Coordinates of N, CA and C in Angstrom, one line a residue:
M204 N -56.6 56.1 0.8 CA -56.9 55.5 -0.5 C -56.5 54.0 -0.6
S205 N -57.4 53.1 -1.0 CA -57.2 51.8 -1.0 C -56.3 51.4 -2.2
V206 N -55.5 50.3 -2.0 CA -54.7 49.9 -3.1 C -55.4 49.0 -4.1
S207 N -55.3 49.2 -5.4 CA -55.9 48.3 -6.3 C -55.5 46.9 -6.2
P208 N -56.4 45.9 -6.2 CA -56.1 44.5 -6.2 C -55.0 44.1 -7.2
S209 N -55.1 44.6 -8.4 CA -54.1 44.3 -9.4 C -52.8 44.7 -9.1
I210 N -52.6 45.9 -8.4 CA -51.3 46.4 -8.1 C -50.8 45.6 -6.9
S211 N -51.7 45.2 -6.0 CA -51.2 44.3 -4.9 C -50.7 43.0 -5.4
V212 N -51.4 42.4 -6.4 CA -51.0 41.1 -7.0 C -49.7 41.3 -7.7
A213 N -49.5 42.4 -8.4 CA -48.3 42.6 -9.2 C -47.1 42.7 -8.2
K214 N -47.3 43.4 -7.0 CA -46.3 43.6 -6.1 C -45.9 42.2 -5.4
T215 N -46.9 41.4 -5.2 CA -46.7 40.1 -4.7 C -45.8 39.2 -5.6
R216 N -46.2 39.3 -6.9 CA -45.4 38.6 -7.9 C -44.0 39.0 -8.0
D217 N -43.9 40.4 -8.0 CA -42.5 40.9 -8.0 C -41.7 40.5 -6.8
A218 N -42.3 40.4 -5.7 CA -41.6 40.0 -4.5 C -41.2 38.5 -4.6
E219 N -42.1 37.7 -5.1 CA -41.9 36.3 -5.3 C -40.7 36.0 -6.3
R220 N -40.8 36.8 -7.3 CA -39.7 36.7 -8.4 C -38.4 37.1 -7.8
S221 N -38.3 38.2 -7.1 CA -37.1 38.6 -6.5 C -36.5 37.6 -5.5
R222 N -37.4 37.1 -4.7 CA -36.9 36.0 -3.7 C -36.4 34.8 -4.5
A223 N -37.1 34.4 -5.5 CA -36.6 33.2 -6.3 C -35.3 33.5 -7.0
I224 N -35.0 34.7 -7.5 CA -33.8 35.1 -8.1 C -32.7 35.0 -7.1
I225 N -33.0 35.6 -5.9 CA -32.0 35.6 -4.8 C -31.6 34.2 -4.4
L226 N -32.6 33.3 -4.3 CA -32.4 31.9 -3.8 C -31.5 31.2 -4.8
V227 N -31.7 31.4 -6.1 CA -30.9 30.8 -7.2 C -29.5 31.3 -7.0
A228 N -29.2 32.5 -6.9 CA -27.9 33.1 -6.8 C -27.2 32.7 -5.5
A229 N -28.0 32.6 -4.4 CA -27.5 32.2 -3.1 C -27.1 30.7 -3.2
L230 N -27.9 29.9 -3.8 CA -27.5 28.5 -4.0 C -26.2 28.3 -4.6
E231 N -25.9 29.0 -5.7 CA -24.7 29.0 -6.4 C -23.5 29.4 -5.5
E232 N -23.7 30.5 -4.8 CA -22.7 31.0 -3.9 C -22.4 30.0 -2.8
F233 N -23.4 29.5 -2.1 CA -23.2 28.6 -1.0 C -22.6 27.3 -1.5
A234 N -23.0 26.8 -2.6 CA -22.5 25.6 -3.2 C -21.0 25.7 -3.6
S235 N -20.6 26.9 -3.9 CA -19.2 27.2 -4.3 C -18.3 27.4 -3.1
F236 N -18.8 28.1 -2.1 CA -17.9 28.6 -1.1 C -18.4 28.2 0.4
G237 N -19.5 27.4 0.5 CA -20.0 27.0 1.8 C -20.5 28.2 2.5
L238 N -21.1 28.0 3.7 CA -21.7 29.0 4.5 C -20.6 30.0 4.9
G239 N -19.5 29.5 5.4 CA -18.4 30.3 5.9 C -17.8 31.3 4.9
G240 N -17.6 30.8 3.6 CA -17.0 31.6 2.6 C -17.9 32.4 1.7
A241 N -19.2 32.1 1.9 CA -20.2 32.9 1.0 C -20.2 34.3 1.4
R242 N -20.5 35.2 0.4 CA -20.6 36.6 0.7 C -21.8 37.2 0.0
I243 N -22.5 38.0 0.8 CA -23.7 38.7 0.3 C -23.5 39.5 -0.9
D244 N -22.3 40.2 -0.9 CA -21.9 41.0 -2.0 C -21.9 40.3 -3.3
R245 N -21.3 39.0 -3.3 CA -21.3 38.2 -4.5 C -22.7 37.7 -4.9
I246 N -23.5 37.4 -3.9 CA -24.9 37.0 -4.1 C -25.6 38.1 -4.8
A247 N -25.4 39.4 -4.4 CA -26.0 40.5 -5.0 C -25.6 40.7 -6.5
E248 N -24.3 40.4 -6.7 CA -23.7 40.5 -8.1 C -24.4 39.4 -8.9
R249 N -24.4 38.2 -8.4 CA -25.0 37.1 -9.1 C -26.5 37.3 -9.5
S250 N -27.2 37.9 -8.5 CA -28.6 38.0 -8.7 C -29.0 39.3 -9.4
K251 N -27.9 40.2 -9.6 CA -28.1 41.5 -10.1 C -29.2 42.4 -9.4
L252 N -29.2 42.1 -8.1 CA -30.2 42.8 -7.3 C -29.4 43.6 -6.2
N253 N -30.1 44.6 -5.6 CA -29.4 45.4 -4.6 C -29.2 44.6 -3.3
K254 N -28.1 44.8 -2.7 CA -27.8 44.0 -1.5 C -28.8 44.3 -0.4
R255 N -29.3 45.6 -0.4 CA -30.3 45.9 0.7 C -31.6 45.1 0.5
L256 N -31.9 44.8 -0.8 CA -33.1 44.0 -1.1 C -33.0 42.6 -0.5
I257 N -31.8 42.1 -0.6 CA -31.5 40.7 -0.1 C -31.8 40.7 1.4
Y258 N -31.2 41.8 2.1 CA -31.4 41.9 3.5 C -32.9 42.2 3.9
Y259 N -33.6 42.8 3.0 CA -35.1 43.0 3.2 C -35.8 41.7 3.3
Y260 N -35.5 40.8 2.4 CA -36.2 39.5 2.3 C -35.6 38.5 3.3
F261 N -34.3 38.6 3.6 CA -33.6 37.6 4.4 C -32.7 38.4 5.4
S262 N -33.0 38.4 6.6 CA -32.4 39.3 7.6 C -30.9 39.2 7.7
D263 N -30.3 38.0 7.4 CA -28.9 37.8 7.5 C -28.5 36.6 6.7
K264 N -27.2 36.4 6.6 CA -26.7 35.3 5.8 C -27.2 33.9 6.3
D265 N -27.3 33.8 7.6 CA -27.8 32.5 8.1 C -29.3 32.2 7.7
S266 N -30.1 33.3 7.8 CA -31.5 33.1 7.4 C -31.5 32.8 5.9
L267 N -30.7 33.4 5.1 CA -30.6 33.1 3.6 C -30.2 31.6 3.4
F268 N -29.2 31.2 4.1 CA -28.7 29.8 4.0 C -29.8 28.8 4.4
Q269 N -30.6 29.1 5.4 CA -31.7 28.3 5.8 C -32.7 28.2 4.7
A270 N -33.0 29.3 4.1 CA -34.0 29.4 3.0 C -33.5 28.6 1.8
V271 N -32.2 28.6 1.6 CA -31.7 27.9 0.4 C -31.8 26.4 0.7
L272 N -31.5 26.0 1.9 CA -31.6 24.6 2.3 C -33.1 24.1 2.2
E273 N -34.0 24.9 2.7 CA -35.4 24.6 2.6 C -35.8 24.4 1.1
S274 N -35.4 25.3 0.3 CA -35.7 25.3 -1.2 C -35.1 24.0 -1.8
A275 N -33.9 23.7 -1.4 CA -33.2 22.5 -2.0 C -34.0 21.2 -1.6
Y276 N -34.5 21.2 -0.4 CA -35.2 20.0 0.1 C -36.6 20.0 -0.6
E277 N -37.2 21.1 -0.8 CA -38.4 21.2 -1.5 C -38.3 20.7 -2.9
Q278 N -37.2 21.0 -3.6 CA -37.1 20.6 -5.0 C -36.9 19.1 -5.1
I279 N -36.1 18.5 -4.2 CA -35.9 17.0 -4.3 C -37.2 16.3 -3.9
R280 N -37.9 16.8 -2.9 CA -39.1 16.1 -2.5 C -40.2 16.3 -3.6
E281 N -40.3 17.4 -4.3 CA -41.2 17.6 -5.4 C -40.9 16.6 -6.6
S282 N -39.6 16.4 -6.8 CA -39.1 15.5 -7.9 C -39.5 14.1 -7.5
E283 N -39.4 13.7 -6.2 CA -39.8 12.4 -5.8 C -41.3 12.1 -5.9
K284 N -42.1 13.1 -5.8 CA -43.5 13.0 -5.9 C -43.9 12.5 -7.3
K285 N -43.1 13.0 -8.3 CA -43.4 12.7 -9.7 C -43.1 11.2 -10.0
L286 N -42.5 10.5 -9.1 CA -42.2 9.1 -9.3 C -43.5 8.3 -9.1
H287 N -44.4 8.8 -8.4 CA -45.7 8.1 -8.1 C -45.5 6.7 -7.5
L288 N -44.6 6.7 -6.4 CA -44.2 5.5 -5.8 C -45.3 4.7 -5.3
Q289 N -46.4 5.4 -4.8 CA -47.6 4.7 -4.2 C -48.3 3.9 -5.3
A290 N -48.1 4.1 -6.6 CA -48.7 3.4 -7.6 C -47.9 2.1 -8.1
L291 N -46.7 2.0 -7.5 CA -45.8 0.9 -8.0 C -45.9 -0.3 -7.0
E292 N -45.6 -1.4 -7.5 CA -45.4 -2.6 -6.6 C -44.3 -2.3 -5.6
P293 N -44.4 -2.8 -4.4 CA -43.4 -2.5 -3.4 C -41.9 -2.6 -3.8
S294 N -41.5 -3.7 -4.4 CA -40.1 -3.9 -4.7 C -39.7 -2.9 -5.9
A295 N -40.7 -2.7 -6.8 CA -40.4 -1.7 -7.9 C -40.3 -0.3 -7.3
A296 N -41.1 0.0 -6.3 CA -41.1 1.4 -5.7 C -39.7 1.6 -5.0
I297 N -39.2 0.6 -4.2 CA -37.9 0.7 -3.6 C -36.8 0.9 -4.6
R298 N -36.8 0.1 -5.6 CA -35.8 0.2 -6.6 C -35.8 1.5 -7.3
T299 N -37.0 2.0 -7.6 CA -37.2 3.3 -8.2 C -36.7 4.4 -7.4
L300 N -36.9 4.3 -6.1 CA -36.4 5.4 -5.1 C -34.8 5.3 -5.0
V301 N -34.3 4.1 -5.0 CA -32.8 4.0 -5.0 C -32.2 4.7 -6.3
E302 N -32.8 4.3 -7.4 CA -32.3 4.8 -8.7 C -32.5 6.4 -8.8
F303 N -33.7 6.8 -8.3 CA -33.9 8.3 -8.4 C -32.9 9.0 -7.5
T304 N -32.6 8.5 -6.3 CA -31.7 9.2 -5.4 C -30.3 9.3 -6.0
W305 N -29.9 8.2 -6.5 CA -28.5 8.2 -7.2 C -28.5 9.2 -8.3
N306 N -29.4 9.1 -9.2 CA -29.4 10.0 -10.3 C -29.6 11.5 -9.9
Y307 N -30.4 11.7 -8.9 CA -30.6 13.1 -8.5 C -29.3 13.7 -7.9
Y308 N -28.6 12.9 -7.1 CA -27.4 13.4 -6.6 C -26.3 13.6 -7.7
L309 N -26.3 12.8 -8.7 CA -25.4 13.0 -9.8 C -25.7 14.2 -10.5
E310 N -27.0 14.5 -10.7 CA -27.4 15.6 -11.6 C -27.4 16.9 -10.7
H311 N -27.4 16.9 -9.4 CA -27.5 18.0 -8.5 C -26.3 18.0 -7.5
P312 N -25.1 18.1 -7.9 CA -24.0 18.0 -7.0 C -24.1 19.2 -6.0
E313 N -24.7 20.3 -6.3 CA -24.8 21.4 -5.4 C -25.6 21.0 -4.2
F314 N -26.5 20.0 -4.3 CA -27.3 19.6 -3.2 C -26.4 18.9 -2.1
L315 N -25.4 18.1 -2.6 CA -24.5 17.4 -1.7 C -23.6 18.5 -1.0
T316 N -23.1 19.5 -1.8 CA -22.2 20.5 -1.2 C -23.0 21.3 -0.1
L317 N -24.3 21.5 -0.4 CA -25.1 22.2 0.6 C -25.2 21.4 1.9
L318 N -25.4 20.1 1.8 CA -25.5 19.3 2.9 C -24.2 19.2 3.7
N319 N -23.1 19.1 2.9 CA -21.8 19.1 3.5 C -21.6 20.4 4.4
S320 N -22.0 21.5 3.8 CA -21.8 22.8 4.6 C -22.8 22.9 5.8
A321 N -23.9 22.3 5.6 CA -24.9 22.3 6.7 C -24.4 21.5 7.9
N322 N -23.8 20.4 7.6 CA -23.3 19.5 8.6 C -22.0 20.0 9.3
L323 N -21.3 20.8 8.6 CA -20.1 21.5 9.2 C -20.6 22.4 10.3
H324 N -21.8 22.9 10.2 CA -22.4 23.8 11.2 C -23.4 23.0 12.1
K325 N -23.2 21.7 12.2 CA -24.0 20.9 13.1 C -25.5 20.9 12.7
A326 N -25.8 21.2 11.5 CA -27.2 21.2 11.0 C -28.1 22.1 11.7
R327 N -27.6 23.1 12.3 CA -28.4 24.0 13.2 C -29.5 24.7 12.3
H328 N -29.2 25.0 11.1 CA -30.1 25.7 10.2 C -31.3 24.8 9.9
I329 N -31.1 23.5 9.8 CA -32.1 22.5 9.5 C -32.9 22.3 10.8
Q330 N -32.2 22.2 12.0 CA -32.9 22.0 13.3 C -33.8 23.2 13.6
E331 N -33.5 24.4 13.1 CA -34.3 25.5 13.4 C -35.4 25.7 12.4
S332 N -35.5 24.8 11.4 CA -36.5 25.0 10.3 C -37.6 24.0 10.5
T333 N -38.7 24.5 10.7 CA -39.9 23.6 10.7 C -40.3 23.2 9.3
N334 N -40.0 24.0 8.4 CA -40.3 23.6 6.9 C -39.5 22.4 6.5
A335 N -38.3 22.3 6.9 CA -37.4 21.2 6.4 C -38.0 19.9 6.9
R336 N -38.4 19.9 8.2 CA -39.0 18.6 8.8 C -40.3 18.3 8.1
A337 N -41.1 19.4 7.9 CA -42.5 19.1 7.2 C -42.3 18.6 5.8
L338 N -41.2 19.1 5.1 CA -41.0 18.6 3.7 C -40.6 17.2 3.7
N339 N -39.9 16.7 4.7 CA -39.3 15.4 4.6 C -40.2 14.3 5.2
S340 N -41.1 14.7 6.1 CA -42.0 13.7 6.8 C -42.9 12.9 5.8
P341 N -43.5 13.6 4.8 CA -44.3 12.8 3.9 C -43.6 11.6 3.2
L342 N -42.4 11.8 2.8 CA -41.6 10.8 2.2 C -41.4 9.6 3.1
I343 N -41.1 9.9 4.3 CA -41.0 8.7 5.3 C -42.3 8.0 5.5
E344 N -43.3 8.8 5.6 CA -44.7 8.2 5.7 C -45.0 7.3 4.5
L345 N -44.7 7.8 3.3 CA -44.9 7.0 2.1 C -44.1 5.7 2.1
L346 N -42.8 5.9 2.5 CA -41.9 4.7 2.5 C -42.4 3.7 3.5
G347 N -42.9 4.2 4.7 CA -43.5 3.3 5.6 C -44.7 2.5 5.0
E348 N -45.6 3.2 4.3 CA -46.7 2.6 3.6 C -46.3 1.5 2.6
I349 N -45.3 1.8 1.8 CA -44.7 0.8 0.9 C -44.2 -0.4 1.5
L350 N -43.5 -0.2 2.6 CA -42.9 -1.3 3.4 C -44.0 -2.2 4.0
E351 N -45.1 -1.5 4.4 CA -46.2 -2.3 5.0 C -47.0 -3.0 3.9
R352 N -47.1 -2.5 2.8 CA -47.8 -3.2 1.6 C -46.9 -4.4 1.2
G353 N -45.6 -4.2 1.2 CA -44.8 -5.3 0.9 C -44.8 -6.4 2.0
R354 N -44.9 -6.0 3.2 CA -45.0 -7.0 4.3 C -46.3 -7.8 4.2
L355 N -47.4 -7.1 4.0 CA -48.7 -7.7 3.9 C -48.8 -8.7 2.7
S356 N -48.1 -8.4 1.6 CA -48.2 -9.3 0.4 C -47.2 -10.4 0.6
G357 N -46.3 -10.4 1.6 CA -45.4 -11.4 1.8 C -44.1 -11.2 1.1
E358 N -44.0 -10.1 0.4 CA -42.8 -9.8 -0.4 C -41.6 -9.3 0.5
F359 N -42.0 -8.5 1.5 CA -41.0 -7.9 2.3 C -41.0 -8.5 3.7
R360 N -40.0 -8.5 4.4 CA -39.9 -9.0 5.8 C -40.4 -7.8 6.6
G361 N -40.8 -8.1 7.9 CA -41.4 -7.1 8.7 C -40.3 -6.4 9.6
G362 N -40.7 -5.4 10.4 CA -39.8 -4.8 11.3 C -38.8 -3.8 10.7
I363 N -39.0 -3.3 9.5 CA -38.1 -2.4 8.9 C -38.5 -0.9 9.2
D364 N -37.6 -0.2 9.7 CA -37.8 1.2 10.1 C -37.6 2.0 8.8
P365 N -38.6 2.8 8.3 CA -38.5 3.5 7.1 C -37.5 4.7 7.2
V366 N -37.3 5.2 8.4 CA -36.2 6.2 8.5 C -34.8 5.6 8.3
Q367 N -34.6 4.5 9.0 CA -33.3 3.8 8.8 C -33.1 3.4 7.4
L368 N -34.1 3.0 6.7 CA -34.0 2.5 5.3 C -33.7 3.7 4.4
Y369 N -34.4 4.8 4.6 CA -34.1 5.9 3.8 C -32.6 6.5 4.0
V370 N -32.2 6.5 5.3 CA -30.8 6.9 5.6 C -29.9 6.0 4.8
S371 N -30.1 4.8 4.8 CA -29.2 3.8 4.1 C -29.2 4.1 2.6
I372 N -30.4 4.3 2.0 CA -30.5 4.6 0.6 C -29.7 5.9 0.2
A373 N -30.0 7.0 1.0 CA -29.2 8.2 0.8 C -27.7 8.1 1.0
A374 N -27.4 7.4 2.1 CA -25.9 7.2 2.4 C -25.2 6.5 1.4
L375 N -25.7 5.4 0.8 CA -25.0 4.7 -0.2 C -24.6 5.5 -1.4
S376 N -25.5 6.5 -1.8 CA -25.2 7.4 -2.9 C -24.3 8.5 -2.4
Y377 N -24.7 9.1 -1.3 CA -24.0 10.3 -0.8 C -22.5 10.1 -0.5
F378 N -22.2 9.0 0.2 CA -20.8 8.8 0.6 C -20.0 8.5 -0.7
Y379 N -20.5 7.7 -1.6 CA -19.7 7.4 -2.8 C -19.4 8.7 -3.6
L380 N -20.4 9.5 -3.8 CA -20.2 10.7 -4.6 C -19.4 11.8 -3.9
S381 N -19.7 12.0 -2.6 CA -19.0 13.0 -1.9 C -17.5 12.7 -1.7
N382 N -17.2 11.4 -1.7 CA -15.8 11.0 -1.5 C -15.2 10.3 -2.7
N383 N -15.8 10.5 -3.9 CA -15.3 9.8 -5.0 C -13.8 10.1 -5.3
S384 N -13.3 11.3 -5.1 CA -11.9 11.7 -5.4 C -11.0 10.9 -4.5
S385 N -11.2 10.9 -3.2 CA -10.3 10.2 -2.3 C -10.5 8.6 -2.5
L386 N -11.7 8.2 -2.7 CA -11.8 6.7 -2.9 C -11.2 6.3 -4.2
S387 N -11.3 7.1 -5.3 CA -10.6 6.7 -6.5 C -9.1 6.7 -6.3
A388 N -8.6 7.6 -5.6 CA -7.2 7.7 -5.3 C -6.7 6.5 -4.5
I389 N -7.5 6.2 -3.4 CA -7.1 5.1 -2.5 C -7.1 3.7 -3.2
F390 N -8.1 3.5 -4.0 CA -8.3 2.2 -4.7 C -7.6 2.2 -6.1
G391 N -7.2 3.3 -6.6 CA -6.5 3.3 -7.9 C -7.5 3.0 -9.0
R392 N -8.7 3.4 -8.8 CA -9.8 3.2 -9.9 C -10.6 4.5 -10.0
D393 N -10.9 4.9 -11.3 CA -11.8 6.0 -11.5 C -13.2 5.6 -11.2
L394 N -13.7 6.0 -10.1 CA -15.1 5.5 -9.7 C -16.2 6.3 -10.4
M395 N -15.8 7.3 -11.2 CA -16.9 8.1 -11.9 C -17.0 7.8 -13.4
T396 N -16.4 6.7 -13.9 CA -16.5 6.3 -15.3 C -18.0 5.8 -15.4
P397 N -18.5 5.9 -16.6 CA -19.9 5.3 -16.8 C -20.1 3.9 -16.4
K398 N -19.0 3.1 -16.6 CA -19.1 1.7 -16.2 C -19.2 1.6 -14.6
A399 N -18.3 2.4 -14.0 CA -18.2 2.3 -12.5 C -19.5 2.9 -11.9
K400 N -20.1 3.9 -12.5 CA -21.4 4.4 -11.9 C -22.5 3.4 -12.2
S401 N -22.5 2.7 -13.3 CA -23.5 1.7 -13.5 C -23.4 0.6 -12.5
E402 N -22.2 0.1 -12.3 CA -21.9 -0.9 -11.3 C -22.4 -0.5 -9.9
R403 N -22.1 0.8 -9.6 CA -22.5 1.2 -8.3 C -24.0 1.2 -8.1
L404 N -24.7 1.6 -9.1 CA -26.2 1.7 -9.0 C -26.7 0.3 -8.8
S405 N -26.2 -0.7 -9.6 CA -26.6 -2.1 -9.5 C -26.4 -2.6 -8.1
H406 N -25.2 -2.3 -7.6 CA -24.8 -2.8 -6.3 C -25.8 -2.2 -5.2
M407 N -26.1 -0.9 -5.3 CA -27.0 -0.3 -4.3 C -28.4 -1.0 -4.3
C408 N -28.9 -1.2 -5.5 CA -30.2 -1.8 -5.6 C -30.2 -3.2 -5.0
E409 N -29.1 -4.0 -5.3 CA -29.1 -5.3 -4.7 C -28.9 -5.3 -3.2
V410 N -28.2 -4.3 -2.7 CA -28.0 -4.2 -1.2 C -29.3 -3.9 -0.6
I411 N -30.0 -2.9 -1.1 CA -31.3 -2.4 -0.4 C -32.3 -3.5 -0.6
L412 N -32.5 -4.0 -1.8 CA -33.6 -5.0 -2.0 C -33.2 -6.3 -1.3
G413 N -32.0 -6.6 -1.2 CA -31.6 -7.8 -0.4 C -31.9 -7.7 1.0
Y414 N -31.9 -6.4 1.5 CA -32.3 -6.2 2.9 C -33.8 -6.3 3.2
V415 N -34.6 -5.7 2.3 CA -36.1 -5.7 2.5 C -36.8 -6.9 2.1
L416 N -36.3 -7.6 1.1 CA -37.1 -8.8 0.6 C -37.0 -9.9 1.6
R417 N -38.1 -10.6 1.7 CA -38.2 -11.8 2.5 C -37.4 -12.9 1.9
N418 N -36.6 -13.6 2.7 CA -35.7 -14.7 2.2 C -36.6 -15.9 1.8

């Protein structure tokens, strides 16, 4: 007996919904305890789903962590698309990307903790993920196009590697926020006050634009 198309669609939607719920719960767990400290039992409690169902969709904790990383990258890349950087003037596009990256990291500290955990494990989950690379490549291509537009207009200098530039943009935010407690203690300043965060964003924009703009 054939399965009704409506039943098949309903099952597909249920599966997608269950996976989404598991990923949200797993994100909270991994962000709180890292890969090493995360427990499938707690993810089941957080998601209010049976542990066997989690293993049905994700074979083990490593596979689930990889899926969470892919989902996290997908979310930040989707948010970046909404900036419509390709429609902005080159310098405005670069400034917008710097501001977005800073604000996204501020609003999504779990993204930073996930990256910290991934790097503790030599980023093997990202290396094994073709999806993660596919998600990140379009941004680098777009950044390369923006740099080329800026070069052709005479606004930007030539010879800028879009990968190196993006690493610098991400690093300027990532290091400051990931290490704000130790940096604040070392320098005797609260680096997370509204004034300090505003100064940091201005500094980052000046550093990045100072690098790409033609003298």
